[in-house]
Coordinates of C-alpha atoms in Angstrom, one line a residue:
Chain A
X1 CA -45.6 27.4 -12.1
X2 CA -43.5 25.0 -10.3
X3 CA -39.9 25.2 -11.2
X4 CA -37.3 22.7 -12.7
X5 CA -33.8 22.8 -13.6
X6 CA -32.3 20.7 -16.3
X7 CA -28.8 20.9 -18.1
X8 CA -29.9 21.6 -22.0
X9 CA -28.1 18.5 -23.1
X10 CA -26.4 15.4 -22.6
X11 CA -24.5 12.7 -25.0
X12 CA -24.3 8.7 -24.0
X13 CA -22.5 6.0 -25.1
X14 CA -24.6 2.9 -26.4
X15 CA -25.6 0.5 -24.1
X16 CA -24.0 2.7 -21.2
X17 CA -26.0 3.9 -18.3
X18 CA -27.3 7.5 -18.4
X19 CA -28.3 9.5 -15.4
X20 CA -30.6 12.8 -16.4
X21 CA -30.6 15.3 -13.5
X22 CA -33.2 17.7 -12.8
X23 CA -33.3 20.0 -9.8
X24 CA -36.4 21.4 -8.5
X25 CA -35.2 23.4 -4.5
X26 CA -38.9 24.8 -4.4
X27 CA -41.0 21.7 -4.3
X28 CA -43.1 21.1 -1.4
X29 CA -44.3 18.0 0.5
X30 CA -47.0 17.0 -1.7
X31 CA -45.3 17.7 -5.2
X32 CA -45.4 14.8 -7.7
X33 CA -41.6 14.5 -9.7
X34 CA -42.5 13.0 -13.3
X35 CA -40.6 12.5 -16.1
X36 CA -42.2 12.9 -19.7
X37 CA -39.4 12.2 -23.0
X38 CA -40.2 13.4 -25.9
X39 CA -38.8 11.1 -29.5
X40 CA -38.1 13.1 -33.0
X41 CA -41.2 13.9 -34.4
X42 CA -43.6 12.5 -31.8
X43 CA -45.7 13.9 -29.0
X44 CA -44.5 13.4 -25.4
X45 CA -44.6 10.2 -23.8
X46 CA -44.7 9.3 -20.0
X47 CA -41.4 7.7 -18.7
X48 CA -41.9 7.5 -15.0
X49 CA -42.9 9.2 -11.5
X50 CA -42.5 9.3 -7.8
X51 CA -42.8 11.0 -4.7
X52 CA -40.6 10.3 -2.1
X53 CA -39.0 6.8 -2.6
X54 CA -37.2 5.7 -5.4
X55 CA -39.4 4.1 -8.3
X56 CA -38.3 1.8 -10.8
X57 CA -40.6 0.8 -13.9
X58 CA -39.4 -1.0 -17.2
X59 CA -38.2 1.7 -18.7
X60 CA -36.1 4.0 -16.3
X61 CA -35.4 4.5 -12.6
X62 CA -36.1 7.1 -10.3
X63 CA -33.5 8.0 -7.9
X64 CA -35.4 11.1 -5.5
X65 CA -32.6 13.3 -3.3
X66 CA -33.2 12.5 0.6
X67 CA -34.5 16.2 0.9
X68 CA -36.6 16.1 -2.3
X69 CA -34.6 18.7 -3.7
X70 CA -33.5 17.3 -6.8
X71 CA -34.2 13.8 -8.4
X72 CA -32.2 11.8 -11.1
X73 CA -33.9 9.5 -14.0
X74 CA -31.7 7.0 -14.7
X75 CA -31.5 5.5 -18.0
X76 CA -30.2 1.4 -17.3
X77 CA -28.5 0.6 -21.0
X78 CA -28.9 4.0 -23.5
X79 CA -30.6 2.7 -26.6
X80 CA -30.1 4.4 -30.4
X81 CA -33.9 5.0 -29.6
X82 CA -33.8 6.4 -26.3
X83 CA -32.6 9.5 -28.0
X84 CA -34.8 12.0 -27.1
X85 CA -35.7 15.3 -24.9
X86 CA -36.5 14.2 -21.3
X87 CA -38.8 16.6 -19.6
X88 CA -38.8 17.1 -15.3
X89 CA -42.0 18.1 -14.3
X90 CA -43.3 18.8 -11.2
X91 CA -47.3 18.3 -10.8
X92 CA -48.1 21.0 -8.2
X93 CA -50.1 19.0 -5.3
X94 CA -53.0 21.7 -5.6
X95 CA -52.8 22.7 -9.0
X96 CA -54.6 21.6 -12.0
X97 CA -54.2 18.3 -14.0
X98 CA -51.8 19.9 -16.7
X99 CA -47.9 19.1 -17.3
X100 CA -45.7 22.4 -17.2
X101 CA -42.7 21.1 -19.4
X102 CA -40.1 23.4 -18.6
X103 CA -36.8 23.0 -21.6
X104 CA -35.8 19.7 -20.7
X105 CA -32.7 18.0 -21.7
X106 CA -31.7 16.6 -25.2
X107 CA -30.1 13.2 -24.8
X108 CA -28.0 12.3 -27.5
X109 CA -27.2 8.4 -28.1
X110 CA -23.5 7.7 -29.4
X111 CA -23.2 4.3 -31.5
Chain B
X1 CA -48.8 4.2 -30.4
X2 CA -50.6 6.2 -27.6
X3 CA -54.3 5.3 -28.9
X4 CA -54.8 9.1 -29.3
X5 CA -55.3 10.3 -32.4
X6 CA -55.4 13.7 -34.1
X7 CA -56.3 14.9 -37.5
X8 CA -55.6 16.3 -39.4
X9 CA -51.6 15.3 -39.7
X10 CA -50.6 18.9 -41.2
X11 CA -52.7 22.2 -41.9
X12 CA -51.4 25.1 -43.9
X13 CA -53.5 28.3 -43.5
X14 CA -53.5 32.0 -44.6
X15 CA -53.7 34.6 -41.7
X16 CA -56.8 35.7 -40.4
X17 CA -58.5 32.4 -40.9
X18 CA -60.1 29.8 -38.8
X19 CA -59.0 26.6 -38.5
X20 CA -60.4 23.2 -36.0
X21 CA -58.0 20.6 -35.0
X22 CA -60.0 17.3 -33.5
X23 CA -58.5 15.3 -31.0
X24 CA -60.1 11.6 -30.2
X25 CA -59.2 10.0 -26.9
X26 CA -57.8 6.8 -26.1
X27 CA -61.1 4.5 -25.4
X28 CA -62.1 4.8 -21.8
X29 CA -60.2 8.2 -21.2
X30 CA -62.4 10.9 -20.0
X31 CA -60.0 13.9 -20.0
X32 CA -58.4 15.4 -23.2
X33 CA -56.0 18.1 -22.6
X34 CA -54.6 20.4 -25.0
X35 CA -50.8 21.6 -25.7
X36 CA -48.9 23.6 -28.2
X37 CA -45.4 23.3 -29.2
X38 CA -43.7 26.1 -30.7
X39 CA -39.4 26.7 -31.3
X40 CA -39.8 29.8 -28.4
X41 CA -42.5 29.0 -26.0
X42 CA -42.1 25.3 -25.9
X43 CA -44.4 23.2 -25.1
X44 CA -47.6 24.8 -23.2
X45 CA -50.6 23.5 -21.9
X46 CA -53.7 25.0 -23.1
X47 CA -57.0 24.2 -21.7
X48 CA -58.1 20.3 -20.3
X49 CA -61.7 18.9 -20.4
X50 CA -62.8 16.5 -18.3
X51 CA -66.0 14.7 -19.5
X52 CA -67.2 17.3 -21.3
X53 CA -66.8 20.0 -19.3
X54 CA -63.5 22.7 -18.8
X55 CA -61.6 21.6 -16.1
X56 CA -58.5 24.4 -16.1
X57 CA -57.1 26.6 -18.5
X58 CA -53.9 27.7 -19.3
X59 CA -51.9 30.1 -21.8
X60 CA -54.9 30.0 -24.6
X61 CA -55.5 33.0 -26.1
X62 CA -59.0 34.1 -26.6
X63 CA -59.2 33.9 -30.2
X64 CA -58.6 30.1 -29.4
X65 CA -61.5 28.0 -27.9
X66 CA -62.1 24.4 -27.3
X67 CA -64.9 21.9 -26.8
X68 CA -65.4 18.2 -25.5
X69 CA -68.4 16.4 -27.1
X70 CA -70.2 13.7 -25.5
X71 CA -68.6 10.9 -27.3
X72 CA -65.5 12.6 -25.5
X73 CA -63.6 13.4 -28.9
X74 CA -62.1 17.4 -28.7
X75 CA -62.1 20.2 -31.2
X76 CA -59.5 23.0 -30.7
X77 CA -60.8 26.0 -32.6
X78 CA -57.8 28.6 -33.6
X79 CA -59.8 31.8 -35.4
X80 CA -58.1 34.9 -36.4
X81 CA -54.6 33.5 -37.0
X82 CA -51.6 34.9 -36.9
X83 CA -47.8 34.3 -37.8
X84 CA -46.9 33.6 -34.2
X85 CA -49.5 30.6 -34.0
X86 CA -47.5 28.5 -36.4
X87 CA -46.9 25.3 -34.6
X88 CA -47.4 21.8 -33.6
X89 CA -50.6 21.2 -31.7
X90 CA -50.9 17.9 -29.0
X91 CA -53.4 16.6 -27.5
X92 CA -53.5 14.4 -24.7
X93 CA -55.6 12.2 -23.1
X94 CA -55.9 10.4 -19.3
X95 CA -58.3 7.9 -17.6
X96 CA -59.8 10.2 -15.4
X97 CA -59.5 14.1 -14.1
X98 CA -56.9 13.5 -11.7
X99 CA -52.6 12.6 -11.7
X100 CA -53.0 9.9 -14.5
X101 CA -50.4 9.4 -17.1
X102 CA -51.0 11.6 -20.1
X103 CA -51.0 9.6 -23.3
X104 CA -50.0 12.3 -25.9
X105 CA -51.2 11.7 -30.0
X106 CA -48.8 12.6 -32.4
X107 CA -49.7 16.2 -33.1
X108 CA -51.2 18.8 -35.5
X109 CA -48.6 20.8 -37.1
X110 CA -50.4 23.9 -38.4
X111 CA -48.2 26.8 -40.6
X112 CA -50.3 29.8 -41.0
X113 CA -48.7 31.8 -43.9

């Protein structure tokens, strides 16, 4: 399975930006990046993906290292309800059409 | 709310019995996907049917088996249970067999006692 590194936690400040790192050195060219987050109690919910260039959606950014080696979701104001377990995962170009969450990283909101 | 839906909400069973979990899609999704969630494994993929058919499987164990029927809803069949199958079950749906966004339901939690 493809592999991604993620600190185990984080803590934010209310209506501060937050930037989640994940680093993932054995990717290759045609390796996906997505980012799945996970709220108390719920199933998993898609956040954001990208390949190569930086994505933006309504929800987050995606800031992707020049060399593809690591990639950053960024969080624009934290939220009391963006607190959650964010999850890196990289969809393996030839691989099948399942989501290999690896630990992720608990994101705790401060008020 | 994803549109998936899975019932039932919370199953309590005694070892060595059989238990189904059903999963329905969103409307319009074609692939269901299954995932369980336990404190030391995680969460793992299982198995992922694409229109009926088994598309790719992962860490399921044999004395688990699933099915897509052809008004796409799932069943995820857990026989023989242990102990160490105690945990919350997802399913997930996409639009098609390919890179879509998985839209996850809000889980089975099964305790087997």
């Amino acid at each position: 399975d493809a592999k991604t590194t993620q600190p185990n936690s984080m803590e934010s400040n209310e209506e501060e930006p937050v930037h989640l790192p994940c680093n993932h050195s054995t990717i290759s060219g045609t390796d996906y990046i997505h980012w799945y987050r996970q709220l108390p109690s719920q199933g998993p919910e898609y956040v954001i993906h990208g390949l190569t260039s930086n994505v933006n959606n309504r929800m987050a950014s995606l800031a992707i290292a020049e060399d593809r080696k690591s990639s950053t979701l960024i969080l624009h104001r934290a939220t009391l309800r963006d607190a959650a377990v964010y999850y890196c995962i990289l969809r393996v170009g030839t691989g099948a059409n399942n989501l290999f969450f690896g630990t992720g990283t608990r994101l705790t909101v401060i008020p | 709310d994803s549109g998936v839906t899975q019932t039932p909400k919370h199953l309590i069973t005694a070892t060595g019995q059989r238990v189904t979990l059903r999963c329905s899609p969103r409307s319009g999704d074609l692939s269901v996907y299954w995932y369980q969630q336990s404190l030391d494994q995680g969460l793992q993929f299982l198995i992922h049917y694409y229109n009926g058919e088994e598309r790719a499987k992962g860490n399921i164990l044999e004395r688990f088996s699933a099915q897509q029927f052809p008004d796409l809803h799932s069943e995820l069949n857990l026989s023989s249970l242990e102990l160490g199958d105690s945990a919350l079950y997802f399913c997930a749906s996409s639009r098609a067999g390919g890179w879509e966004t998985q839209y996850f339901g809000p889980g089975t939690r099964l305790l087997v006692l």
